[in-house]
PDB file of C-alpha atoms in Angstrom:
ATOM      1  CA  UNK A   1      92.770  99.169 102.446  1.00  0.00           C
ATOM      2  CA  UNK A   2      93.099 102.228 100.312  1.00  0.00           C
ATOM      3  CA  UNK A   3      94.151 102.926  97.408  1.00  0.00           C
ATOM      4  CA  UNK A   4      98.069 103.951  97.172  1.00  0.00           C
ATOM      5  CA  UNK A   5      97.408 107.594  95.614  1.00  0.00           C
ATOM      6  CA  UNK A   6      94.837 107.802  98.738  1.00  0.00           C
ATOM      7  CA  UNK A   7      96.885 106.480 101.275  1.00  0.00           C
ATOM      8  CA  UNK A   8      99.726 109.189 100.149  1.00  0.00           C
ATOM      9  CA  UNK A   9      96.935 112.162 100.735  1.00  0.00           C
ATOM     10  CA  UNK A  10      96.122 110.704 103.889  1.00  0.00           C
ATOM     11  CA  UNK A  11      99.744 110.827 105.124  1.00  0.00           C
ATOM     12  CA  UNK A  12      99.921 114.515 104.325  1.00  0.00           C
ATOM     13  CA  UNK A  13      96.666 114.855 106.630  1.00  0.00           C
ATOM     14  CA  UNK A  14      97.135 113.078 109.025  1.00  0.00           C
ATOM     15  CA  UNK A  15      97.703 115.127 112.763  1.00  0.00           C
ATOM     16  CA  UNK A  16      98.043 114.158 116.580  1.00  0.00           C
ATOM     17  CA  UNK A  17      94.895 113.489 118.081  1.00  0.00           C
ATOM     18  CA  UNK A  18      95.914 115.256 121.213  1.00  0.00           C
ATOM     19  CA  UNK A  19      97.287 118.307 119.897  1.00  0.00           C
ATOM     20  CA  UNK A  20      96.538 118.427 115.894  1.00  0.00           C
ATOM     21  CA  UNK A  21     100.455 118.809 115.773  1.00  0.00           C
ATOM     22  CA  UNK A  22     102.612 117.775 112.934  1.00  0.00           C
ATOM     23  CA  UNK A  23     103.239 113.565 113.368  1.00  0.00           C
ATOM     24  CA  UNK A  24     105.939 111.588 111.117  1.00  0.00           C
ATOM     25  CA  UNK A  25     106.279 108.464 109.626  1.00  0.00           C
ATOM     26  CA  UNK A  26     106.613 106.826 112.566  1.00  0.00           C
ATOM     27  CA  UNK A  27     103.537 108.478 114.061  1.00  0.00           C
ATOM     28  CA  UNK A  28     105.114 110.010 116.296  1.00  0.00           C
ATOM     29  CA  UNK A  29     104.528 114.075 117.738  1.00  0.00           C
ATOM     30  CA  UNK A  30     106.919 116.162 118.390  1.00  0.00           C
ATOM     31  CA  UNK A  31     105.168 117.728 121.361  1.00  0.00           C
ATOM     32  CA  UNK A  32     103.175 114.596 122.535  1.00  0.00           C
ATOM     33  CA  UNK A  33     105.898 111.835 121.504  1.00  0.00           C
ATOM     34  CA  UNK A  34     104.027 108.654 120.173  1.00  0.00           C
ATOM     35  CA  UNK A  35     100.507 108.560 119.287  1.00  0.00           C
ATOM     36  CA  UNK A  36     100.025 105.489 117.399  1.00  0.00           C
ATOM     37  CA  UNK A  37     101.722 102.541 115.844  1.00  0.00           C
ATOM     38  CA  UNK A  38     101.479 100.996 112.535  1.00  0.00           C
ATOM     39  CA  UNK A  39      99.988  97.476 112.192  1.00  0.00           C
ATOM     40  CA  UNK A  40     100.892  96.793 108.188  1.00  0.00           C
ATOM     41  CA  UNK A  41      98.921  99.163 106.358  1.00  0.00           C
ATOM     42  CA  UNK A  42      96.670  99.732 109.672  1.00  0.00           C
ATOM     43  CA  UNK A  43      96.930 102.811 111.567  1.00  0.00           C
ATOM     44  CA  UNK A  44      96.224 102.758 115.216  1.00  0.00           C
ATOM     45  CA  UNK A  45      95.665 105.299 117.299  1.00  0.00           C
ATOM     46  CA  UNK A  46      94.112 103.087 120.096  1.00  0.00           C
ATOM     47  CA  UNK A  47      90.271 102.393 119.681  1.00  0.00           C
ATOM     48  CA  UNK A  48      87.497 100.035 121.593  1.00  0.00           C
ATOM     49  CA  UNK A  49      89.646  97.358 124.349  1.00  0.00           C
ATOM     50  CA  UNK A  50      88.987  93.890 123.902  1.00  0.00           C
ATOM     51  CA  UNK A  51      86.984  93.813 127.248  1.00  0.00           C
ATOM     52  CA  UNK A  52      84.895  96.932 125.873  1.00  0.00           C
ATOM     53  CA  UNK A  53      83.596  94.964 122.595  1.00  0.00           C
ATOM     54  CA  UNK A  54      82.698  91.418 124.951  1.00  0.00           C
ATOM     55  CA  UNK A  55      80.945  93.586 127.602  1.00  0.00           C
ATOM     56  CA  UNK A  56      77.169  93.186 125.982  1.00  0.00           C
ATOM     57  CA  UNK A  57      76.050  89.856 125.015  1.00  0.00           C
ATOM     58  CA  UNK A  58      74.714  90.803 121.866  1.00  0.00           C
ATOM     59  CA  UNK A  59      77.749  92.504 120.990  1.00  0.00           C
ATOM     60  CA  UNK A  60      80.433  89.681 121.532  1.00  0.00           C
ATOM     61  CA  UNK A  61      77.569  87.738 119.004  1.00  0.00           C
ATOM     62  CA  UNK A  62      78.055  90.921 116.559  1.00  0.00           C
ATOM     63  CA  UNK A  63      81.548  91.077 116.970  1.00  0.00           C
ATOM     64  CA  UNK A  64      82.340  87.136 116.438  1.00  0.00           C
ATOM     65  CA  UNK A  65      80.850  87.885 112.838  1.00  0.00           C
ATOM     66  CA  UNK A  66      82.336  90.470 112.169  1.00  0.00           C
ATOM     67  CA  UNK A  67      85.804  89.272 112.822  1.00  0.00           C
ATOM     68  CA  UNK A  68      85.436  86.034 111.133  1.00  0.00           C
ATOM     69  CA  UNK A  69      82.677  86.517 108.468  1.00  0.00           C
ATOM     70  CA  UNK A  70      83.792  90.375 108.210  1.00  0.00           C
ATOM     71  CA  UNK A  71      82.697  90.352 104.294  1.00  0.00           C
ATOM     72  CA  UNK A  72      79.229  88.619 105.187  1.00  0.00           C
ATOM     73  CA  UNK A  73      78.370  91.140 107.917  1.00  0.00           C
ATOM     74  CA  UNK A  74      77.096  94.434 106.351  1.00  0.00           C
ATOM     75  CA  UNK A  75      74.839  91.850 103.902  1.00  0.00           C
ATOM     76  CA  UNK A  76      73.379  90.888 107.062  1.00  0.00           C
ATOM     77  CA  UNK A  77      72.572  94.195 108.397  1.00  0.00           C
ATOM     78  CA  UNK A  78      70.954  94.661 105.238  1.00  0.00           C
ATOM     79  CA  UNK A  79      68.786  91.723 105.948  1.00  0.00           C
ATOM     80  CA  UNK A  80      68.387  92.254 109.810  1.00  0.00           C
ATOM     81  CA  UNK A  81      68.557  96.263 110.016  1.00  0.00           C
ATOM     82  CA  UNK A  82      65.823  98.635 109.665  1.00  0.00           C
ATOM     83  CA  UNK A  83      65.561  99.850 105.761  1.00  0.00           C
ATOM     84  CA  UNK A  84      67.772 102.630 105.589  1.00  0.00           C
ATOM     85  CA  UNK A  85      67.522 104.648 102.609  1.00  0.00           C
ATOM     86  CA  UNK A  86      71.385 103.976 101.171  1.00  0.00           C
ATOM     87  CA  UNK A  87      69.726 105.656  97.995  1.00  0.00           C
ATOM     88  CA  UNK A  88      71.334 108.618  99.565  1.00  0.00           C
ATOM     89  CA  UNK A  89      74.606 107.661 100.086  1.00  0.00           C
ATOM     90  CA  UNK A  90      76.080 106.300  97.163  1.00  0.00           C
ATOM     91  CA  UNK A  91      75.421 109.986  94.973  1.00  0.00           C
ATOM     92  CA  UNK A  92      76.583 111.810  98.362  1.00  0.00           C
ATOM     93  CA  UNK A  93      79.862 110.247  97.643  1.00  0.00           C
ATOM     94  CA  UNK A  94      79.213 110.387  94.133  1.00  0.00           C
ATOM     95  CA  UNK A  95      79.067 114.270  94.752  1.00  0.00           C
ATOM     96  CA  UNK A  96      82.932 114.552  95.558  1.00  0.00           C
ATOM     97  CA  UNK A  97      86.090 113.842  93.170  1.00  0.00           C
ATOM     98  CA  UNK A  98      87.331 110.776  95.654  1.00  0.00           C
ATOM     99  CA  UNK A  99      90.797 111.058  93.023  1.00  0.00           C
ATOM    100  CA  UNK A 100      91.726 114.495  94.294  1.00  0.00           C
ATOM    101  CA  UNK A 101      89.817 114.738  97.606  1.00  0.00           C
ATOM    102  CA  UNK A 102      89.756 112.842 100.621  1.00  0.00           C
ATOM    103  CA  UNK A 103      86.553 111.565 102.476  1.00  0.00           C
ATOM    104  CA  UNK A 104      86.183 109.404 105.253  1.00  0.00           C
ATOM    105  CA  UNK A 105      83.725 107.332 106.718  1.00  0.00           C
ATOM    106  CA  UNK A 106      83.312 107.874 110.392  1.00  0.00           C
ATOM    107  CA  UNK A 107      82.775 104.381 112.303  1.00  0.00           C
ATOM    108  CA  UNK A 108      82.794 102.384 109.155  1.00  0.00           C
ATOM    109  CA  UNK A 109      82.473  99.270 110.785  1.00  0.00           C
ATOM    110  CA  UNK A 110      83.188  96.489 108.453  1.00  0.00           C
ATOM    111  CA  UNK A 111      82.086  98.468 105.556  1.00  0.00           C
ATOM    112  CA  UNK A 112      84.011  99.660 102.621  1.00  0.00           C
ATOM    113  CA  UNK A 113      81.874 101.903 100.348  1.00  0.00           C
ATOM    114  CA  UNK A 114      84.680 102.804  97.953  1.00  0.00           C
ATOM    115  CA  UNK A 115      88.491 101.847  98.303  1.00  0.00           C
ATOM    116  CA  UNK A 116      89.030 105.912  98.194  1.00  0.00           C
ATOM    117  CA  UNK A 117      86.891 106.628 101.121  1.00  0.00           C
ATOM    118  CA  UNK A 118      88.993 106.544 104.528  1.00  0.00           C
ATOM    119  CA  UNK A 119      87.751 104.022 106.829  1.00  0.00           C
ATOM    120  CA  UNK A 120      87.945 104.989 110.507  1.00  0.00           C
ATOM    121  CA  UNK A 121      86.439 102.917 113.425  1.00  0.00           C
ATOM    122  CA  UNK A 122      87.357 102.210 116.947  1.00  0.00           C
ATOM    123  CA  UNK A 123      87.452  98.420 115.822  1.00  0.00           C
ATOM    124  CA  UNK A 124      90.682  97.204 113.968  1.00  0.00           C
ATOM    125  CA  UNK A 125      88.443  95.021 111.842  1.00  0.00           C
ATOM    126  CA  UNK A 126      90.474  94.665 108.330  1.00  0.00           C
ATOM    127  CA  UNK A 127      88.916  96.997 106.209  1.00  0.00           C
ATOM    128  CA  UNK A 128      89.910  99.590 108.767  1.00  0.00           C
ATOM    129  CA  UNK A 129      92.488 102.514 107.633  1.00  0.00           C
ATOM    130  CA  UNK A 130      92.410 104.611 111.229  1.00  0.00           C
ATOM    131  CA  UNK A 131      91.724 102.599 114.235  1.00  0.00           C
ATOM    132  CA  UNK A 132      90.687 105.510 116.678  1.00  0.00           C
ATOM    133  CA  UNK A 133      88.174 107.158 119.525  1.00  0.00           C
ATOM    134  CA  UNK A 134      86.001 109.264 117.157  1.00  0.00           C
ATOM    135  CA  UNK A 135      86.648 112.034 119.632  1.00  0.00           C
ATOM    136  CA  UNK A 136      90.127 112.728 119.006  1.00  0.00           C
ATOM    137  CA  UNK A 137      90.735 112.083 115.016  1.00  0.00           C
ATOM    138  CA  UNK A 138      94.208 112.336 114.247  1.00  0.00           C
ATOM    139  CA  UNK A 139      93.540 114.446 111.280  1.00  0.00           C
ATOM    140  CA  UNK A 140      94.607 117.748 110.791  1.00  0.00           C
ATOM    141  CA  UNK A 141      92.103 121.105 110.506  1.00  0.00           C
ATOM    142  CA  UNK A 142      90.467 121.459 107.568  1.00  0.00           C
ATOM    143  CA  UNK A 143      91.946 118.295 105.582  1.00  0.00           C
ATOM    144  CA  UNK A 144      88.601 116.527 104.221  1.00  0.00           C
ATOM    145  CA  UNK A 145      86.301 117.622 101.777  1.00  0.00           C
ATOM    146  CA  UNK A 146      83.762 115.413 103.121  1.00  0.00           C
ATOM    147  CA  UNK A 147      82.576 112.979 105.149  1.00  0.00           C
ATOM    148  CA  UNK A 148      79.654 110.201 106.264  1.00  0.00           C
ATOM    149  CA  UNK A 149      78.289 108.665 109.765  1.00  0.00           C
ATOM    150  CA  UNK A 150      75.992 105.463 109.193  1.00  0.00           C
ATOM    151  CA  UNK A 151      74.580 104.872 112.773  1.00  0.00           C
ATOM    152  CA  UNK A 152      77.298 105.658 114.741  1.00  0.00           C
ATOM    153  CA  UNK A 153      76.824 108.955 116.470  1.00  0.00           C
ATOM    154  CA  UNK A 154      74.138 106.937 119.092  1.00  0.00           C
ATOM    155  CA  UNK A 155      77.193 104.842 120.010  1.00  0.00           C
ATOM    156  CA  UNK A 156      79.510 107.923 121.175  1.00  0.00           C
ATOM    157  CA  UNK A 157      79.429 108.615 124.702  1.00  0.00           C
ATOM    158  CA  UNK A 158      79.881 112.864 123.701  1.00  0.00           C
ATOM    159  CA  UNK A 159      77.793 113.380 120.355  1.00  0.00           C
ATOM    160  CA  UNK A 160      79.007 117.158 121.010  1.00  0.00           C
ATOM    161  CA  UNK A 161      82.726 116.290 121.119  1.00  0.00           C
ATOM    162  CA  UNK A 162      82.635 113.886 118.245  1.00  0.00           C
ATOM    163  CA  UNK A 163      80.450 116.780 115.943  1.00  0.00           C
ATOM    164  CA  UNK A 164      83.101 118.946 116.985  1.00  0.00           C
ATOM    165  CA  UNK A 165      85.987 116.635 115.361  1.00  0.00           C
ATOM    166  CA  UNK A 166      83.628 116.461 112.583  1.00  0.00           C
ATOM    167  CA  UNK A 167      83.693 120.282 112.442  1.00  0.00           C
ATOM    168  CA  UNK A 168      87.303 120.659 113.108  1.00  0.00           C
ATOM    169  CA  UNK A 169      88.358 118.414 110.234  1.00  0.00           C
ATOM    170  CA  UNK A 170      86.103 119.035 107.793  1.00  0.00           C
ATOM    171  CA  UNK A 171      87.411 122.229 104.921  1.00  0.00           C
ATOM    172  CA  UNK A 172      85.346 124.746 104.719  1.00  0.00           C
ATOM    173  CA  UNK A 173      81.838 124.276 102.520  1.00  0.00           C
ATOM    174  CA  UNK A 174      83.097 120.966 103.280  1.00  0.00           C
ATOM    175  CA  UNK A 175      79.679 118.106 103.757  1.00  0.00           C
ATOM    176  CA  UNK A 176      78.769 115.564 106.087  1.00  0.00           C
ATOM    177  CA  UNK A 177      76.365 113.108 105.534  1.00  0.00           C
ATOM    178  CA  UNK A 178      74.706 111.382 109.103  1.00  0.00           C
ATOM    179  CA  UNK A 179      72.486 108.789 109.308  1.00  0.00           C
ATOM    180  CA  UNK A 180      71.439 108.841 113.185  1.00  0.00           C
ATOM    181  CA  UNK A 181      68.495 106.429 114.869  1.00  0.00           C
ATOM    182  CA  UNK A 182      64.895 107.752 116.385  1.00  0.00           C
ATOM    183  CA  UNK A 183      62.574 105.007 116.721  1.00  0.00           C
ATOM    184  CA  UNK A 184      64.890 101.777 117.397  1.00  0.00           C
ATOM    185  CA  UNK A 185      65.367  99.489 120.554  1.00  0.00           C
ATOM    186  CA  UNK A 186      68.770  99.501 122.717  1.00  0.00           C
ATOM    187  CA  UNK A 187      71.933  97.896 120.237  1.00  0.00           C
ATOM    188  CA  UNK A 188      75.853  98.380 122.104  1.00  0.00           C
ATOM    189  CA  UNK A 189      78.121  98.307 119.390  1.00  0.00           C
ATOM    190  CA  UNK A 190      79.632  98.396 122.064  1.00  0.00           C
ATOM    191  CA  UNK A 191      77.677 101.297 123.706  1.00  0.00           C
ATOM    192  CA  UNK A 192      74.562 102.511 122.972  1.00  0.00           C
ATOM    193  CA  UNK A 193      74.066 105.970 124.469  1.00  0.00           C
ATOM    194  CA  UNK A 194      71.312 108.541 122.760  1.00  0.00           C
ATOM    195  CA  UNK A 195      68.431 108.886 120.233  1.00  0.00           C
ATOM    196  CA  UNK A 196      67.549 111.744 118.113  1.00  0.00           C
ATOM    197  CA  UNK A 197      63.901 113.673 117.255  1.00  0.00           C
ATOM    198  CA  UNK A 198      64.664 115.787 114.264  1.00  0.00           C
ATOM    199  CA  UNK A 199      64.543 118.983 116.148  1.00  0.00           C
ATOM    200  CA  UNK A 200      67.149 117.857 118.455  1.00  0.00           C
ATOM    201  CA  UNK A 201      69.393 116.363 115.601  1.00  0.00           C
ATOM    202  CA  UNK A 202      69.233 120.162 114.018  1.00  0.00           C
ATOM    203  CA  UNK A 203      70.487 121.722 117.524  1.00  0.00           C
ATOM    204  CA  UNK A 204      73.487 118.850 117.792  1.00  0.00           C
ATOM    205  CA  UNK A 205      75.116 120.238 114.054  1.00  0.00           C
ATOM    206  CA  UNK A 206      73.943 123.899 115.036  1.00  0.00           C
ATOM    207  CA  UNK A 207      77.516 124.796 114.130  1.00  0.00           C
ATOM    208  CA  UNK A 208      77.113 123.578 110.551  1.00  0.00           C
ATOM    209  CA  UNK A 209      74.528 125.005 107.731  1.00  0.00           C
ATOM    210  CA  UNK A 210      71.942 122.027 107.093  1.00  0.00           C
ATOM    211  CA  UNK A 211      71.067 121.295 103.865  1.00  0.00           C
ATOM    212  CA  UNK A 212      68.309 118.691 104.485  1.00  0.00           C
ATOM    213  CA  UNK A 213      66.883 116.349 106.999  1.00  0.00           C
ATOM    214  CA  UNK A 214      64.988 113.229 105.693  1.00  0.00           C
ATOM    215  CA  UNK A 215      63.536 109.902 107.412  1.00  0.00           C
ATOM    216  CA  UNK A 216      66.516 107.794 106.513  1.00  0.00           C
ATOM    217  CA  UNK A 217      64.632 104.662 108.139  1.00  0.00           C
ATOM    218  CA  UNK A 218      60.797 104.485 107.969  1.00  0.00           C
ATOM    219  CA  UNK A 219      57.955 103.606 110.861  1.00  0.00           C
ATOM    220  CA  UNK A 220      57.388 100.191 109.701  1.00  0.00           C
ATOM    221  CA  UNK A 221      61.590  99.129 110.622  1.00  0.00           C
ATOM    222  CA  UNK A 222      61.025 101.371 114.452  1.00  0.00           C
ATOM    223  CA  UNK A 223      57.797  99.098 114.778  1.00  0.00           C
ATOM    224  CA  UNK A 224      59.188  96.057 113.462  1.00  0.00           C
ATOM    225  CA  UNK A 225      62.666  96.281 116.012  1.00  0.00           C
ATOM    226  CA  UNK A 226      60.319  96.751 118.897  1.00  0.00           C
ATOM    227  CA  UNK A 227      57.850  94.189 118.310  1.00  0.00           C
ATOM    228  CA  UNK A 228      60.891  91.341 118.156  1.00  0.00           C
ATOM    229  CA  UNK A 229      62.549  92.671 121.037  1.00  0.00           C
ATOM    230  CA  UNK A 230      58.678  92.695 122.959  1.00  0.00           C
ATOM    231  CA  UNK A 231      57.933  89.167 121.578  1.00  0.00           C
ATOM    232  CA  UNK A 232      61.519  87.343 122.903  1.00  0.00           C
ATOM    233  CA  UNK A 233      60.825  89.093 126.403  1.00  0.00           C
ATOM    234  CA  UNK A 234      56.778  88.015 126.402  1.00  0.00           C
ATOM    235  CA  UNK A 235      57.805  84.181 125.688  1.00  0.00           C
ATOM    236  CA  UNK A 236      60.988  83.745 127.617  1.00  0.00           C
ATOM    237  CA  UNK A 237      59.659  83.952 130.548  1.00  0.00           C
ATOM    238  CA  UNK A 238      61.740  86.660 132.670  1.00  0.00           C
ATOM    239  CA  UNK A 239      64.648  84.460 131.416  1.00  0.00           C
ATOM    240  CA  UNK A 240      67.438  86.214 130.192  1.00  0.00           C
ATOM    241  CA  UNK A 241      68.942  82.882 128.638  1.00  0.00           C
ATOM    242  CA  UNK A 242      65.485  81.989 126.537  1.00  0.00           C
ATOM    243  CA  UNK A 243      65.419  85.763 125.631  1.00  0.00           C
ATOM    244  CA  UNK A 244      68.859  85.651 123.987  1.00  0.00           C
ATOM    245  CA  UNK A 245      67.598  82.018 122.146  1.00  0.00           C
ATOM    246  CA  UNK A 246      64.231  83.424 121.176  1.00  0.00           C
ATOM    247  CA  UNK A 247      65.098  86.955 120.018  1.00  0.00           C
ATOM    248  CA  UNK A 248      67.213  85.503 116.749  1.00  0.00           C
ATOM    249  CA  UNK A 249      63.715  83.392 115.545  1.00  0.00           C
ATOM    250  CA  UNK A 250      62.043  86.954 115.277  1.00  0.00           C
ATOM    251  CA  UNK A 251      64.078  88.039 112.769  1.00  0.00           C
ATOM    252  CA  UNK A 252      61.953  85.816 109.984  1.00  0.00           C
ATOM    253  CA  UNK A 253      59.437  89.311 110.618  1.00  0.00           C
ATOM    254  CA  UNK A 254      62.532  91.194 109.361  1.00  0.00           C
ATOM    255  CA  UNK A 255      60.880  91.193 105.506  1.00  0.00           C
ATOM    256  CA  UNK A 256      57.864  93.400 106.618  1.00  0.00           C
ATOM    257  CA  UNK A 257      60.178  96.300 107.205  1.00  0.00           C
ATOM    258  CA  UNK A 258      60.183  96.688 103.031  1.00  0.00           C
ATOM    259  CA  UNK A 259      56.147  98.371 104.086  1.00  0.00           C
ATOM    260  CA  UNK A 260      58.763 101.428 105.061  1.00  0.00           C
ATOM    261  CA  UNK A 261      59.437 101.855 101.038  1.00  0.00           C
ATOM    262  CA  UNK A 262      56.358 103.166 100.873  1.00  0.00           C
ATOM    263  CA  UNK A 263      55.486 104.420 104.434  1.00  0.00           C
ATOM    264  CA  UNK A 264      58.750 106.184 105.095  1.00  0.00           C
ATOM    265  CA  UNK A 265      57.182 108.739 102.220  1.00  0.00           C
ATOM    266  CA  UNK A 266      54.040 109.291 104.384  1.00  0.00           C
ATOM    267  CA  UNK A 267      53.787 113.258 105.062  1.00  0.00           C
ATOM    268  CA  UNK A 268      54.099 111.894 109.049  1.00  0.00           C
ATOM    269  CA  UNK A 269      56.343 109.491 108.829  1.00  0.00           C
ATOM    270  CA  UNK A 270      59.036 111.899 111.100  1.00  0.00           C
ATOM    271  CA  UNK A 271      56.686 111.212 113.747  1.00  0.00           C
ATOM    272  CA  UNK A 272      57.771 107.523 114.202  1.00  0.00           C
ATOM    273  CA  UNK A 273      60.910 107.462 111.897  1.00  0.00           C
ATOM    274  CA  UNK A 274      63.399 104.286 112.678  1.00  0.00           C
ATOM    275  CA  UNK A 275      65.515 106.891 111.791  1.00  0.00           C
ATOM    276  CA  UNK A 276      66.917 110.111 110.494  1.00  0.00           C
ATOM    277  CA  UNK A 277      69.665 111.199 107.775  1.00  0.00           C
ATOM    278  CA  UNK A 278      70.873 114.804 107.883  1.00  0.00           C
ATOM    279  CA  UNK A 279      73.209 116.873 105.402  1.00  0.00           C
ATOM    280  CA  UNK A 280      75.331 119.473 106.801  1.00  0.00           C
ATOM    281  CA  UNK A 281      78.174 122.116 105.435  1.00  0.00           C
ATOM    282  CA  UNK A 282      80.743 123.981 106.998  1.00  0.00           C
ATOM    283  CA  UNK A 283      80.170 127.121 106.412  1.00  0.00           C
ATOM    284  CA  UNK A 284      82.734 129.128 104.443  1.00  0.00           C
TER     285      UNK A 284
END
């Protein structure tokens, strides 16, 4: 969980998610009546349903270990995931003053970057601050300096709607760092709805000033993904059962995708990018 001093900002920030009204303690609005309930430290505004996160079979795998081996999951994703460049991350946050102003990490998963970044996800896993439906944050206009997205916006049903609440929330000259996927297979976590081009990632933040767009996940990782995914359907069989034994024995390929820490620098790696990671500001 946060930090004390952080938990107090949040409290002053925090805002209906129906209405952006003023909430109390309790969470509760005084147009709207209650919004959410308080589980400990926990905040929940009502996120994924338990029948939602078992729906894909993959998923309920993903889910089991993050739930009971919640500290050993993002090391895995390290491992398993394509090579995202997390060079960029750490001095994004490193760019803000996280003891005077509040960030948050949009669909944090079971990461924790820093104890002073706000953790928001629709899954109540334990690291979570704000358990919520990234389209209605219960945050109020205008109360975060900044803010990241690591793979998540693909996973929203309305990328527009959850931008928006991006938009809405952020101050202004306020910056949003968004790591989004191009080249990559089908993953529900527990949906999986959209890719991105880079063109079309520029028109979805249209309302923000971009500062930069850079392959975030190289060629070699889009390749890689595809290639297990093609190899557990060639030698199953059209069996759905072998598929699901046979695609975790591809992963030993998973090392190759370090080729992408030199090919993601190519002048054309956009062209088959795993993925994308775009910096936006609110305008003043």
């Amino acid at each position: 969980m946060t930090s004390t001093l952080v938990g107090n900002r949040l409290a002053q920030a925090l805002a209906c998610p129906r209405c952006h009204g003023y909430l109390d303690a309790s969470l509760v609005c005084g147009a709207c009546g209650p919004v959410g309930v308080r589980r400990g430290e926990q905040l929940d505004f009502g996120g994924f349903g338990e029948s939602e996160l078992k729906a894909d079979a993959l998923n309920r795998v993903k889910e089991l270990v993050k739930t009971r081996f919640h500290k050993l999951y993002p090391a895995a994703i390290k491992v398993l995931s394509p090579v995202q460049d997390r060079r960029l991350i750490t001095p994004f946050l490193g760019s803000f003053d996280l003891d005077r102003s509040l960030v948050a990490d949009f669909g944090c998963g079971t990461h924790r970057r820093d104890e002073r970044v706000i953790c928001m996800d629709g899954g109540s896993y334990g690291n979570v601050d704000i358990v919520t439906d990234l389209r209605r944050l219960p945050l109020a206009d205008g109360s975060l300096a900044g803010g990241i997205s690591i793979a998540v916006l693909e996973h929203v049903p309305d990328p527009a709607a959850h931008i928006a609440e991006m938009h809405r929330v952020l101050r202004p000259g306020g910056r949003m760092l968004v790591f989004v996927p191009f080249m990559q297979p089908f993953h529900a976590s527990p949906y999986d709805f959209q890719r991105y081009t880079e063109v079309g990632l520029r028109e979805q933040f249209g309302a923000f000033e971009v500062l930069s767009v850079k392959v975030g996940a190289g060629p070699t990782s889009g390749m890689l993904w595809v290639l297990q995914e093609w190899l557990a359907m060639v030698l199953s069989f059209g069996s759905r059962r072998l598929y699901r034994a046979i695609l975790p024995l591809t992963w030993v390929l998973s090392p190759l995708k370090v080729l992408d820490l030199l090919l993601a620098h190519h002048p054309m790696a956009a062209q088959a990018a795993s993925g994308f990671v775009i910096e936006v500001r609110k305008p003043a």
